[in-house]
mmCIF file of C-alpha atoms and ligand atoms in Angstrom:
data_model
loop_
_atom_site.group_PDB
_atom_site.id
_atom_site.type_symbol
_atom_site.label_atom_id
_atom_site.label_comp_id
_atom_site.label_asym_id
_atom_site.label_seq_id
_atom_site.Cartn_x
_atom_site.Cartn_y
_atom_site.Cartn_z
ATOM 1 C CA MET A 25 51.703 6.705 48.207
ATOM 2 C CA LYS A 26 49.103 9.351 47.388
ATOM 3 C CA TYR A 27 49.611 13.089 47.845
ATOM 4 C CA VAL A 28 46.960 15.546 48.956
ATOM 5 C CA ILE A 29 48.225 19.091 48.602
ATOM 6 C CA GLY A 30 46.264 21.986 50.088
ATOM 7 C CA ASN A 31 46.884 25.363 48.469
ATOM 8 C CA TRP A 32 45.535 28.062 50.755
ATOM 9 C CA LYS A 33 46.461 30.861 48.324
ATOM 10 C CA ALA A 34 46.248 34.378 49.880
ATOM 11 C CA ASN A 35 43.726 33.384 52.535
ATOM 12 C CA LYS A 36 43.479 33.286 56.338
ATOM 13 C CA ASN A 37 44.852 35.289 59.248
ATOM 14 C CA ILE A 38 46.624 33.925 62.300
ATOM 15 C CA ILE A 39 43.389 33.391 64.248
ATOM 16 C CA GLU A 40 41.853 31.446 61.373
ATOM 17 C CA VAL A 41 45.010 29.372 60.952
ATOM 18 C CA ARG A 42 44.981 28.391 64.631
ATOM 19 C CA ALA A 43 41.290 27.453 64.381
ATOM 20 C CA TRP A 44 41.950 25.393 61.225
ATOM 21 C CA LEU A 45 44.754 23.504 62.954
ATOM 22 C CA ASP A 46 42.679 22.865 66.070
ATOM 23 C CA GLU A 47 39.927 21.300 63.981
ATOM 24 C CA PHE A 48 42.081 19.411 61.513
ATOM 25 C CA LEU A 49 44.484 17.856 64.007
ATOM 26 C CA LYS A 50 41.586 16.447 66.032
ATOM 27 C CA TYR A 51 41.040 13.810 63.354
ATOM 28 C CA ASP A 52 42.437 10.334 63.742
ATOM 29 C CA PHE A 53 44.830 9.766 60.862
ATOM 30 C CA LYS A 54 45.786 6.171 61.753
ATOM 31 C CA LYS A 55 43.698 4.721 58.922
ATOM 32 C CA VAL A 56 45.531 6.631 56.227
ATOM 33 C CA GLN A 57 49.012 6.562 57.711
ATOM 34 C CA GLY A 58 51.472 5.099 55.232
ATOM 35 C CA THR A 59 49.123 5.595 52.281
ATOM 36 C CA VAL A 60 48.989 9.374 52.057
ATOM 37 C CA GLU A 61 51.240 12.355 52.422
ATOM 38 C CA ILE A 62 49.402 15.536 53.335
ATOM 39 C CA ILE A 63 51.055 18.726 52.153
ATOM 40 C CA ILE A 64 49.790 22.086 53.394
ATOM 41 C CA CYS A 65 50.863 25.194 51.494
ATOM 42 C CA PRO A 66 49.892 28.269 53.543
ATOM 43 C CA PRO A 67 50.896 31.904 53.007
ATOM 44 C CA PHE A 68 54.558 32.439 54.046
ATOM 45 C CA PRO A 69 53.943 33.945 57.530
ATOM 46 C CA PHE A 70 52.132 30.829 58.763
ATOM 47 C CA ILE A 71 54.809 28.333 57.752
ATOM 48 C CA PRO A 72 56.615 28.287 61.147
ATOM 49 C CA LEU A 73 53.375 27.790 63.096
ATOM 50 C CA LEU A 74 52.220 24.982 60.812
ATOM 51 C CA LYS A 75 55.598 23.309 60.988
ATOM 52 C CA GLU A 76 55.581 23.484 64.778
ATOM 53 C CA LYS A 77 52.010 22.247 65.171
ATOM 54 C CA THR A 78 52.361 19.348 62.731
ATOM 55 C CA HIS A 79 55.828 18.091 63.618
ATOM 56 C CA LYS A 80 54.374 15.126 65.526
ATOM 57 C CA PHE A 81 52.631 13.983 62.351
ATOM 58 C CA PRO A 82 55.335 12.681 60.009
ATOM 59 C CA PHE A 83 52.845 12.282 57.154
ATOM 60 C CA ILE A 84 52.033 16.001 57.187
ATOM 61 C CA LYS A 85 54.508 18.184 55.329
ATOM 62 C CA ILE A 86 54.568 21.918 54.761
ATOM 63 C CA GLY A 87 55.088 23.628 51.428
ATOM 64 C CA SER A 88 55.233 27.183 50.144
ATOM 65 C CA GLN A 89 53.129 28.522 47.287
ATOM 66 C CA ASP A 90 56.114 30.091 45.567
ATOM 67 C CA LEU A 91 59.717 31.080 46.123
ATOM 68 C CA SER A 92 62.035 33.690 44.698
ATOM 69 C CA MET A 93 63.856 33.355 41.404
ATOM 70 C CA TYR A 94 66.793 34.999 43.173
ATOM 71 C CA GLU A 95 69.110 33.043 45.398
ATOM 72 C CA GLY A 96 69.407 35.893 47.874
ATOM 73 C CA GLY A 97 70.699 39.429 48.334
ATOM 74 C CA ALA A 98 69.233 42.833 47.546
ATOM 75 C CA TYR A 99 65.715 41.799 46.539
ATOM 76 C CA THR A 100 63.430 43.450 49.088
ATOM 77 C CA GLY A 101 60.278 41.485 49.747
ATOM 78 C CA GLU A 102 61.413 38.277 48.087
ATOM 79 C CA VAL A 103 61.495 34.956 49.940
ATOM 80 C CA SER A 104 64.404 32.835 48.779
ATOM 81 C CA ALA A 105 64.776 29.080 48.665
ATOM 82 C CA LYS A 106 67.700 29.488 51.052
ATOM 83 C CA SER A 107 65.469 31.241 53.620
ATOM 84 C CA LEU A 108 62.848 28.534 53.199
ATOM 85 C CA SER A 109 65.188 25.571 53.395
ATOM 86 C CA GLY A 110 64.642 23.574 56.538
ATOM 87 C CA MET A 111 61.221 25.175 56.962
ATOM 88 C CA ILE A 112 59.426 23.481 54.076
ATOM 89 C CA VAL A 113 59.722 20.261 52.084
ATOM 90 C CA TYR A 114 57.792 21.306 48.951
ATOM 91 C CA SER A 115 57.087 24.431 46.949
ATOM 92 C CA ILE A 116 54.359 25.021 44.392
ATOM 93 C CA ILE A 117 56.003 26.524 41.318
ATOM 94 C CA GLY A 118 54.317 27.800 38.176
ATOM 95 C CA HIS A 119 50.751 27.999 39.431
ATOM 96 C CA SER A 120 48.644 29.578 36.678
ATOM 97 C CA GLU A 121 47.726 32.423 39.046
ATOM 98 C CA ARG A 122 51.408 33.339 39.164
ATOM 99 C CA ARG A 123 51.883 32.856 35.438
ATOM 100 C CA VAL A 124 48.944 35.147 34.691
ATOM 101 C CA ASN A 125 48.935 37.717 37.525
ATOM 102 C CA PHE A 126 52.706 38.044 37.887
ATOM 103 C CA GLN A 127 53.753 37.304 34.296
ATOM 104 C CA GLU A 128 56.009 34.428 35.332
ATOM 105 C CA LYS A 129 57.527 32.827 32.261
ATOM 106 C CA ASP A 130 59.159 29.437 31.710
ATOM 107 C CA GLU A 131 62.668 30.811 32.256
ATOM 108 C CA THR A 132 61.696 32.240 35.666
ATOM 109 C CA LEU A 133 59.883 29.073 36.670
ATOM 110 C CA PHE A 134 62.748 26.803 35.658
ATOM 111 C CA LYS A 135 65.123 29.008 37.659
ATOM 112 C CA LYS A 136 62.823 28.728 40.693
ATOM 113 C CA ALA A 137 62.676 24.958 40.354
ATOM 114 C CA GLU A 138 66.457 24.796 40.104
ATOM 115 C CA LEU A 139 66.911 26.914 43.246
ATOM 116 C CA ALA A 140 64.331 24.835 45.093
ATOM 117 C CA LYS A 141 66.271 21.657 44.283
ATOM 118 C CA LYS A 142 69.551 23.286 45.300
ATOM 119 C CA TYR A 143 68.085 23.940 48.756
ATOM 120 C CA ASN A 144 66.430 20.537 49.132
ATOM 121 C CA ILE A 145 62.922 21.724 48.394
ATOM 122 C CA GLU A 146 60.842 19.590 46.057
ATOM 123 C CA PRO A 147 59.058 21.624 43.375
ATOM 124 C CA LEU A 148 55.395 20.873 42.759
ATOM 125 C CA PHE A 149 55.576 22.095 39.199
ATOM 126 C CA CYS A 150 52.220 23.241 37.808
ATOM 127 C CA ILE A 151 51.274 23.214 34.161
ATOM 128 C CA ARG A 152 48.050 24.374 32.511
ATOM 129 C CA GLY A 153 48.156 21.772 29.768
ATOM 130 C CA VAL A 154 50.388 20.015 27.287
ATOM 131 C CA ASP A 155 51.810 23.282 25.925
ATOM 132 C CA ASP A 156 53.464 24.284 29.202
ATOM 133 C CA LYS A 157 57.021 23.069 29.662
ATOM 134 C CA PHE A 158 58.245 21.470 32.863
ATOM 135 C CA PRO A 159 61.755 20.607 34.045
ATOM 136 C CA GLN A 160 62.726 16.968 33.574
ATOM 137 C CA GLU A 161 64.142 16.961 37.132
ATOM 138 C CA ALA A 162 60.755 17.893 38.630
ATOM 139 C CA ASN A 163 59.477 14.884 40.539
ATOM 140 C CA PHE A 164 55.949 16.283 40.740
ATOM 141 C CA VAL A 165 54.055 17.542 37.721
ATOM 142 C CA VAL A 166 50.693 19.089 38.592
ATOM 143 C CA TYR A 167 48.107 19.389 35.853
ATOM 144 C CA GLU A 168 45.750 22.278 36.570
ATOM 145 C CA PRO A 169 43.543 23.346 33.659
ATOM 146 C CA VAL A 170 42.702 27.037 34.112
ATOM 147 C CA TRP A 171 39.024 26.437 33.360
ATOM 148 C CA ALA A 172 38.791 24.093 36.351
ATOM 149 C CA ILE A 173 40.413 26.351 38.945
ATOM 150 C CA GLY A 174 37.935 27.819 41.388
ATOM 151 C CA THR A 175 35.037 27.239 38.998
ATOM 152 C CA GLY A 176 33.474 24.034 40.321
ATOM 153 C CA LYS A 177 33.998 22.588 36.827
ATOM 154 C CA TYR A 178 36.429 19.791 37.658
ATOM 155 C CA ALA A 179 38.067 17.733 34.923
ATOM 156 C CA SER A 180 36.956 14.152 34.394
ATOM 157 C CA PRO A 181 39.491 11.524 35.478
ATOM 158 C CA ASP A 182 39.568 10.321 31.848
ATOM 159 C CA HIS A 183 40.594 13.773 30.674
ATOM 160 C CA VAL A 184 43.270 13.924 33.387
ATOM 161 C CA LEU A 185 44.651 10.578 32.189
ATOM 162 C CA GLU A 186 44.506 11.626 28.554
ATOM 163 C CA ILE A 187 46.712 14.622 29.373
ATOM 164 C CA LYS A 188 49.088 12.411 31.326
ATOM 165 C CA ASN A 189 49.582 10.180 28.301
ATOM 166 C CA LYS A 190 50.411 13.195 26.152
ATOM 167 C CA LEU A 191 52.952 14.543 28.650
ATOM 168 C CA LYS A 192 55.204 11.483 28.370
ATOM 169 C CA LEU A 193 56.406 11.720 31.962
ATOM 170 C CA ASN A 194 59.464 9.870 33.175
ATOM 171 C CA PRO A 195 58.769 6.955 35.503
ATOM 172 C CA HIS A 196 60.048 8.967 38.508
ATOM 173 C CA GLN A 197 57.601 11.816 37.887
ATOM 174 C CA LYS A 198 54.474 11.854 40.009
ATOM 175 C CA TYR A 199 51.330 13.155 38.366
ATOM 176 C CA ILE A 200 48.914 15.317 40.368
ATOM 177 C CA TYR A 201 45.597 16.861 39.380
ATOM 178 C CA GLY A 202 44.236 20.207 40.616
ATOM 179 C CA GLY A 203 41.084 22.185 39.778
ATOM 180 C CA SER A 204 37.878 22.227 41.853
ATOM 181 C CA VAL A 205 38.823 19.070 43.745
ATOM 182 C CA ASP A 206 36.534 18.534 46.746
ATOM 183 C CA GLY A 207 35.399 15.876 49.181
ATOM 184 C CA LYS A 208 32.921 14.500 46.643
ATOM 185 C CA ASN A 209 35.062 14.164 43.532
ATOM 186 C CA ALA A 210 38.509 13.494 45.065
ATOM 187 C CA SER A 211 38.151 9.713 45.161
ATOM 188 C CA SER A 212 37.569 9.528 41.395
ATOM 189 C CA TYR A 213 41.164 10.744 40.961
ATOM 190 C CA LEU A 214 42.773 9.179 44.004
ATOM 191 C CA LYS A 215 41.466 5.706 43.210
ATOM 192 C CA LYS A 216 43.221 5.735 39.838
ATOM 193 C CA PRO A 217 46.695 4.192 40.111
ATOM 194 C CA GLU A 218 47.946 6.531 37.350
ATOM 195 C CA ILE A 219 47.067 9.658 39.356
ATOM 196 C CA ASP A 220 49.357 10.174 42.340
ATOM 197 C CA GLY A 221 47.416 12.875 44.076
ATOM 198 C CA VAL A 222 45.268 15.979 44.081
ATOM 199 C CA LEU A 223 45.814 19.652 44.774
ATOM 200 C CA PRO A 224 42.701 21.307 46.178
ATOM 201 C CA GLY A 225 42.605 25.074 46.695
ATOM 202 C CA GLY A 226 39.224 26.264 47.959
ATOM 203 C CA ALA A 227 38.372 22.911 49.533
ATOM 204 C CA SER A 228 41.572 22.926 51.597
ATOM 205 C CA LEU A 229 40.512 26.086 53.433
ATOM 206 C CA ASP A 230 37.936 24.116 55.385
ATOM 207 C CA PRO A 231 39.598 21.508 57.641
ATOM 208 C CA HIS A 232 36.601 19.165 57.425
ATOM 209 C CA GLU A 233 36.401 19.255 53.629
ATOM 210 C CA PHE A 234 40.170 18.783 53.425
ATOM 211 C CA TYR A 235 39.877 15.795 55.738
ATOM 212 C CA LYS A 236 37.129 14.351 53.507
ATOM 213 C CA ILE A 237 39.461 14.515 50.518
ATOM 214 C CA ILE A 238 42.223 12.747 52.415
ATOM 215 C CA PHE A 239 39.886 10.047 53.676
ATOM 216 C CA SER A 240 38.382 9.405 50.267
ATOM 217 C CA ILE A 241 41.528 7.482 49.307
HETATM 218 P P1 LIG B 303 40.576 25.112 43.448
HETATM 219 O O1 LIG B 303 42.100 25.611 43.239
HETATM 220 O O2 LIG B 303 40.646 23.775 44.098
HETATM 221 O O3 LIG B 303 39.969 26.145 44.321
HETATM 222 O O4 LIG B 303 39.967 25.030 42.088
HETATM 223 C C1 LIG B 303 43.105 24.730 42.874
HETATM 224 C C2 LIG B 303 44.357 25.520 42.639
HETATM 225 O O5 LIG B 303 44.290 26.596 42.028
HETATM 226 O O6 LIG B 303 45.440 25.152 43.057
#
């Protein structure tokens, strides 16, 4: 099974989300059924709509881009794992944009991953390189070198594999690459048995480009 994870970041309004869904769900997914799991990670407000519109497609799952380090209570503005449970299957945790812009440290990220697990949400745990720690229980480790994010300078599959070897993952841990993945370069990662999937950001905003990535498997 390969995983294609779209990270929409802080993009789109409701009209654009509806248009994206209309275009994307027109495609015939029969050819890739059983070989790929598509995970869409929109901003929080669009999660219910995406869940509703994709429920007939069992190979499409919804994820969040983050969740709170608090389990619940008096934390105005936070979105807890408990609130998200049943709405999403996955959650991106530790994206470098959160580490840098919101000063999220290992302790916070490990707490988030623990809460995700507690509420049956699978963390997609992002690391920037071999120096970032990740929880042993995380079933998905996402390697996203900062220099490759949003720059068009994607990492070579050899480099991605080199990092994997250094990480010494457990056999249950899936290994995902993210950083300027698009319809042209996706197959170079997806065709490698050692790479379980890709996490495109910018390219997932366009339903046709996202489709190209999925169909490059
Ligand atoms: P990008 O973003 O594909 O636009 O480089 C990837 C990410 O930051 O998750």
